[in-house]
Structure formats: C-alpha cells, structure tokens
C-alpha cells in the first residue's frame, strides 16, 4: 500500500494525506499495520532528499533512470533501514526483494537485493562530502529544499533554520481542543486517562489536550458528542487572540474548515453573531457541520471571495475580525511533508500580495475600538511581519495590540516577536509554525 501511494504521489501529483486516508479506509489493515503504512508514506516523503542522496551512491546509473515503482521501493526500504528501529534491516530487505520479484523480473529483484545489501554493509549514512556549505549540509541531512534552508537561515540564522528542518521531520502529535461549553478540560482529560490514552494538558493553549498514540480522535464518541475538536495547538491560540466576548458581532473571513470559528463561538458561550465566510460553498458547509456538532447556534455561514466582503457587508459593523489568510503553509510541513517539495520561492511572493490586499479590504468592516487578528500557518516573514508593517504604514487609524494579549504573556519565553506579531516555529512546542498579529482600530 505504501509503495502504491508513493508512486502515485510522484507520478500523478496526488496529495499523500488524501490518498493515504482513502487507501486506509478501503483496506482491512489492523491499527498497527495502518500506523506502519502511515509511517512509511510520510517518512519516505519527508526524508526524500536524504534517501535519494544515499541511494545515488549505491545505484550505478543513478536512481533517476529507474522505473518509478523501483525507485520508490528502494526509498521506502532505505527509510526503514536508516530511520526505523523496530523493523530488522534484513526483514526490510527481504520484503523489498519479494515485492520486486512479484512486480518485476529476476534482474530487478537482484538489483534491489544488491543495492540494499550494500547499504547494510555501509557505515553511518549519509556520508556527506567535506566541501558542502552549511546550508547544503542542512538540506541533505534534514531533507529540505536548499532554497528553503537558505531562506530560513537568512531570516532566523543557521542554528534556528536547522532546528526548524529537524522539527519538521518529527512525527506530529495529535491535539484536541476541548469544547468548554460542554465539559471542562480537566474532566475530559480524566476520561481520556481512564480510557487508557496517553493524554496531557497542552503547554500552548489552556483549551488543548495532547494525545499520543490514540488513533484517529475524530472517530471517538467525545468527538461525535461535541466535547472536542481536532486542532493543532498553535491554531488554538488564534481565537484566543481575537478574544471575542458574548454578544459581539464577529467576522471570520476565510473560515473553512471552521475550527477557529467554532472556537470563537465557544469562547462567546454561543451568545452573539459570527459570520463565517469561505470562498467555496462546499467548504462553508463543513463550517456549518462543525457548528451543529458542537451545539453552536451563533455561527452563520456564507461563501464569497473574501476580497468582496467589504462590498456586501456594512462598513464598521464588526467588533472582531479574523483574517486567517491563505498562505504558503510552510508552518505545517510536519503534517504535510509533500508541501516542501511542491512549493517554490515565487509562491511566497505571490500569496503575500494577496494577503496585503485582503487585509486592506476587510479592515474597513471593523468598528472603531475593535480588534482585527491576522494569522497564517507559515514561517515566512514576507507573508507575516512584512504584510503587517505595510498595512500599519498605510493605515494610521490602526495600532498593534499583540503584546498586550494573554497569548503573548504565555508564549513570549519561547515564541519570537516578529515585527508587530508573534511567530511560533515548529521546534518551539512541537506544534505548527504560526504567525498571529493583533491589530486595534483606534480611529
């Protein structure tokens, strides 16, 4: 299964998470085997550059000349040998040879056997040339595109860039947000511990619980009954930064799939009005489904281009606005490892222009004295502090309110102050990279 998925991701540009989920749903794999398939797919994609670098030293004509299924078979076998400690190396080799015999011919299985046995005889891998630049060494060792490493090194320094790359290769923890309108965090945590889950309170959010090895928490009765939502810990900070109060009018501009809208509804105790908008109507339906599951009546949904909201809604009519802007997504590489191979430097510049336009447009809908929160799940300052600096320069009626927020008081020992916002990096808490800036309209 892992091999089939890897081939389709490489050949057809399929998204690994979607393909993996649909494949697992159709399969009859045990929980352990489903976990292994997941590890093999995400691990092989995440470590792709390192695996290819090593294999090129053992495949005489280079791996680019191999058939896609052979190349991916070698990658996922090498991944097990280099990075997994519970699978004996000889078992990984035997499995690879058996698959090669079934799918190919004697020559291919012989080549696969020869390459992997040569790998087993080698010393520590990868063996890096001595003439590499620091950025090249990080790129090969931690399997990230060189342009990305160079960009992060320029923005944050070499040590931080390396820590970001290393953190992106760690398996993500599962985290859930507790619906405090139904149950307290302590009470839900107690239930989870009684059920034998390895659960602990989030260090990042007072609404979060981190669960290790608990399987898919969206399949539990807690989820079905509306006690929890599956959400990354960093993402939980956004609604808290908006700080909506019962009775307020709130706009969530780019709201799907609805996690932050729902969190704001919970913080408002379901009293007030949230207009949750998304570009696509089928995604707006996801928001409505979330609200219904969580027992929230204060959320109304709509689907339009967020750039056009200022035309259809009353100026200065919202107490709070959340612009969780479309972004390059480079803060969530740990969860979506194919992202790092799909993105190019120019993607960052093009989305930054859209973000600036969106922020300028929706800011007209905020009441004087109101709060607008701008957030992204990326680490790129061109999309983050640069967008905010340009906006504040053009809009003297707005001021930064980020560093008076309880969110900043909690994370300031770890998160970075990036311009007029806070920047969480993946190594800070093992959560997603996220940027949050809190702006107040003073005129």
Coordinates of C-alpha atoms in Angstrom, one line a residue, residues 61 123 181-182 222 242 256 341-342 372 395:
X61 CA 23.3 4.6 -13.2
X123 CA 28.9 2.6 7.9
X181 CA -19.5 25.0 26.7
X182 CA -20.0 21.2 27.3
X222 CA -16.1 12.5 22.5
X242 CA -9.3 37.5 18.8
X256 CA -13.1 26.7 6.5
X341 CA 8.7 19.5 -2.5
X342 CA 5.7 21.3 -4.1
X372 CA -8.6 42.5 13.9
X395 CA -3.4 52.9 8.0

